[in-house]
mmCIF file of N, CA and C in Angstrom:
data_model
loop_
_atom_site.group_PDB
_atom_site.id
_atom_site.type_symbol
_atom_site.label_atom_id
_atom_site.label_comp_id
_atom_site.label_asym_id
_atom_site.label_seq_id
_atom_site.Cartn_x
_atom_site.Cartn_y
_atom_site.Cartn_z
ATOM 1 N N UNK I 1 108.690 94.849 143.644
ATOM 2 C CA UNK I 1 108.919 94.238 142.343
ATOM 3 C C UNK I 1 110.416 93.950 142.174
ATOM 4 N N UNK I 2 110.814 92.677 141.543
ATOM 5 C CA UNK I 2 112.303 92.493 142.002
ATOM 6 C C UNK I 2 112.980 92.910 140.046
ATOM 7 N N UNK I 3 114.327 93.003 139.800
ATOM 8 C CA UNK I 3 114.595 93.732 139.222
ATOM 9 C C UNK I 3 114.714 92.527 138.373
ATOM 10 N N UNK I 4 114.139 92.189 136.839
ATOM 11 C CA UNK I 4 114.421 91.599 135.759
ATOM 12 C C UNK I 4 115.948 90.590 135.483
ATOM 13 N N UNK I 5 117.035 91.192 135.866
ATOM 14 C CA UNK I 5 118.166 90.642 135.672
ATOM 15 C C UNK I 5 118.279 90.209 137.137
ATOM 16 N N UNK I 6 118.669 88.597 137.474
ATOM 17 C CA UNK I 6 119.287 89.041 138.972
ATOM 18 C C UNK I 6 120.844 87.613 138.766
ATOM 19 N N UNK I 7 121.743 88.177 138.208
ATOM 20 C CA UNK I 7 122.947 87.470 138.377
ATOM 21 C C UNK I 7 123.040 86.314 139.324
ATOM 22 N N UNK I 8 123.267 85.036 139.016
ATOM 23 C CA UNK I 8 123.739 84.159 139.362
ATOM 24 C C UNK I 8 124.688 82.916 138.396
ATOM 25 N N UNK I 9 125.747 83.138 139.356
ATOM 26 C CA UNK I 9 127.352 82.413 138.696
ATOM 27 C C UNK I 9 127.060 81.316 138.302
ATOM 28 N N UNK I 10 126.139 80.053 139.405
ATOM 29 C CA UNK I 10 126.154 78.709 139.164
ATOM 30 C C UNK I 10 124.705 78.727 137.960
ATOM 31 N N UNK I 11 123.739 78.830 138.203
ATOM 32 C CA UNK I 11 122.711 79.065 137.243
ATOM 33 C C UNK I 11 123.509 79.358 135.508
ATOM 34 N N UNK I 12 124.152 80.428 135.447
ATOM 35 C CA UNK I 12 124.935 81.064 134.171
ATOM 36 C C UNK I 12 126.170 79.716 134.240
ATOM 37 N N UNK I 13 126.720 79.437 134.561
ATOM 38 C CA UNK I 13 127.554 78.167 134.615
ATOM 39 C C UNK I 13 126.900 76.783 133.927
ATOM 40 N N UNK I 14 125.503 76.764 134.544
ATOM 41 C CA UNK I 14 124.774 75.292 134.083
ATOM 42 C C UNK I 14 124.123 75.485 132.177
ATOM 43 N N UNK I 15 124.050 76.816 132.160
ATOM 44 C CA UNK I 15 123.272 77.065 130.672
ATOM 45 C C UNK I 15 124.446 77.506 130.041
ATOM 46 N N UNK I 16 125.283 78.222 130.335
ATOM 47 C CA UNK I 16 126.100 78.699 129.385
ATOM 48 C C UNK I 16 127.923 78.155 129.010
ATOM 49 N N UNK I 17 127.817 77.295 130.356
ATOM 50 C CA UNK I 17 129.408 77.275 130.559
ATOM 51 C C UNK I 17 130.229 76.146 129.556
ATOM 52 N N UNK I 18 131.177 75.654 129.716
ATOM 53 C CA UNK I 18 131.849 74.531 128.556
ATOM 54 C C UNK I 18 131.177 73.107 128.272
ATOM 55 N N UNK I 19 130.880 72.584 129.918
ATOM 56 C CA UNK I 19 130.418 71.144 130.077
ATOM 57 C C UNK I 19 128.761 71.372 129.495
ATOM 58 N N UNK I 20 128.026 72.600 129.796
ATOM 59 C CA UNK I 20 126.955 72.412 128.937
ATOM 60 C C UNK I 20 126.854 72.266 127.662
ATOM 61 N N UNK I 21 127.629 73.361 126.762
ATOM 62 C CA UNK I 21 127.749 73.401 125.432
ATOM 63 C C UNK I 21 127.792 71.895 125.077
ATOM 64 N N UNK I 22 129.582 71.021 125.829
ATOM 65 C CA UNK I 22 129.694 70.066 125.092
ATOM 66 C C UNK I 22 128.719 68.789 125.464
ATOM 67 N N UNK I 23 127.439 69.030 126.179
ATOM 68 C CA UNK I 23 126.265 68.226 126.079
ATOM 69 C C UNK I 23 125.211 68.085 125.123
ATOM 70 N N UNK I 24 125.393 68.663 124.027
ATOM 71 C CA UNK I 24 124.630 69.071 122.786
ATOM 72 C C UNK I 24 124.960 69.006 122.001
ATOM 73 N N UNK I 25 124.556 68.758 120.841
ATOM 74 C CA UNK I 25 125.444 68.904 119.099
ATOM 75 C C UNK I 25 125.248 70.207 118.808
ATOM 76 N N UNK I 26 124.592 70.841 118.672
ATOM 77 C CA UNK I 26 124.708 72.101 118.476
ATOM 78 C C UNK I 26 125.586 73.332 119.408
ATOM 79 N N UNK I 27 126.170 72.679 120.363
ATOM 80 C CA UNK I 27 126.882 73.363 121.353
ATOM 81 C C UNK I 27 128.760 72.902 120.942
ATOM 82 N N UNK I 28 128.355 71.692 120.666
ATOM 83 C CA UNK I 28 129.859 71.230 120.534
ATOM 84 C C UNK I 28 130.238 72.110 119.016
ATOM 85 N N UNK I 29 128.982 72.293 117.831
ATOM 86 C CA UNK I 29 129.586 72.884 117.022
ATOM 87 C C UNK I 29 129.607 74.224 117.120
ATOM 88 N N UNK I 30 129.224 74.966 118.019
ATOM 89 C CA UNK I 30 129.649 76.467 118.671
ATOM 90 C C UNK I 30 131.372 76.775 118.712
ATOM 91 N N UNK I 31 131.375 75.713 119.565
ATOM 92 C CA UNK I 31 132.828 75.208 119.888
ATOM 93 C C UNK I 31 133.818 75.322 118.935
ATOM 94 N N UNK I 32 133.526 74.397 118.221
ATOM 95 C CA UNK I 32 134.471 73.652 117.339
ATOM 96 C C UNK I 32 134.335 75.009 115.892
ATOM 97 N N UNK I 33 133.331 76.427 115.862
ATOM 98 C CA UNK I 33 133.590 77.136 115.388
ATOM 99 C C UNK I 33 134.461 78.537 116.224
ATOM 100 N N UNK I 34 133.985 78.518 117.316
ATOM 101 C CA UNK I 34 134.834 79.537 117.640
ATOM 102 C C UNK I 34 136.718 79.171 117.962
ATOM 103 N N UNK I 35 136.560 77.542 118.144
ATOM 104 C CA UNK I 35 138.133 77.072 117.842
ATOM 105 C C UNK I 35 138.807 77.728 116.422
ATOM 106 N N UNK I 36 137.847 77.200 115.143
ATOM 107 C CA UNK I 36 138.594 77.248 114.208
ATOM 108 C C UNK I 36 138.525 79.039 113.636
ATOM 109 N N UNK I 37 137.761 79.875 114.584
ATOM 110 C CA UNK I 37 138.158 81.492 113.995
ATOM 111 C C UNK I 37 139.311 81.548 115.169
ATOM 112 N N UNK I 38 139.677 80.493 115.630
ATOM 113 C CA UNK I 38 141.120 81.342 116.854
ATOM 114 C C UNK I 38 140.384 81.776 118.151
ATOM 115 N N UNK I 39 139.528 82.075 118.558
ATOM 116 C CA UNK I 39 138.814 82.625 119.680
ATOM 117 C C UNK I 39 139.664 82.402 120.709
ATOM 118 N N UNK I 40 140.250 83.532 121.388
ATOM 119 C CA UNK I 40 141.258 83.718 122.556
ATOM 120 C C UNK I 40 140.159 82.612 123.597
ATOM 121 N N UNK I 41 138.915 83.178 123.858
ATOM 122 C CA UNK I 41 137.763 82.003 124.708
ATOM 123 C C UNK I 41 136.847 81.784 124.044
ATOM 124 N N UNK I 42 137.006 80.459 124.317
ATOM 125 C CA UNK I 42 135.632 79.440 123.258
ATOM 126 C C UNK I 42 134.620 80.003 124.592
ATOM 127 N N UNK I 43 134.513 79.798 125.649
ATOM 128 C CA UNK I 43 133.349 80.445 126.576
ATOM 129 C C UNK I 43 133.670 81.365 127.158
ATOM 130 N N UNK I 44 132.375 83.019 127.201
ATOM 131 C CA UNK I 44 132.784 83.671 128.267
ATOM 132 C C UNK I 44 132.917 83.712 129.700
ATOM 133 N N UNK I 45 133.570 84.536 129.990
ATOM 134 C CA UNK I 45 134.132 84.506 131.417
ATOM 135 C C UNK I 45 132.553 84.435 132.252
ATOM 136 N N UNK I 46 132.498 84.011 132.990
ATOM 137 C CA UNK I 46 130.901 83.860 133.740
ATOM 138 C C UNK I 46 131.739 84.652 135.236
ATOM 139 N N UNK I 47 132.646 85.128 135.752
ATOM 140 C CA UNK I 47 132.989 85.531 136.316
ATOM 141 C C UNK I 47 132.800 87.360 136.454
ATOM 142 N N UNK I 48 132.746 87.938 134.961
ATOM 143 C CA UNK I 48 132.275 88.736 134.933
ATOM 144 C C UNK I 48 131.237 89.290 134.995
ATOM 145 N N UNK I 49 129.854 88.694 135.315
ATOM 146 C CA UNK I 49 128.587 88.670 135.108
ATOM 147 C C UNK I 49 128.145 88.463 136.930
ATOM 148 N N UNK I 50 128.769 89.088 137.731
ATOM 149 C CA UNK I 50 128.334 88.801 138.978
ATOM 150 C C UNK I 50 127.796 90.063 139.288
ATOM 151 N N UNK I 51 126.067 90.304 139.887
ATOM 152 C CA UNK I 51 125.879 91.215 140.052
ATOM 153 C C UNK I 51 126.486 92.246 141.497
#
């Protein structure tokens, strides 16, 4: 049985990363809110998520 979570960078890159968000209206206004609270990163690091 394989384990529920199985990390992958490019997969987490295509759903979660900048160029996806800004393919959506509802992604661009993710954006354009975590701009205007200051957000050190409008996206997280997908670098950290490597199993």
């Amino acid at each position: 049985m394989l384990p529920t979570y199985r990390p992958n960078v490019r997969k987490r890159k295509k759903h979660i990363g900048f160029r996806a968000k800004m393919k959506t209206a509802g992604g661009r206004k993710t954006l354009a809110r975590r701009r205007a609270k200051g957000r050190w990163q409008l996206i997280p690091d997908v670098q950290q998520f490597r199993g």
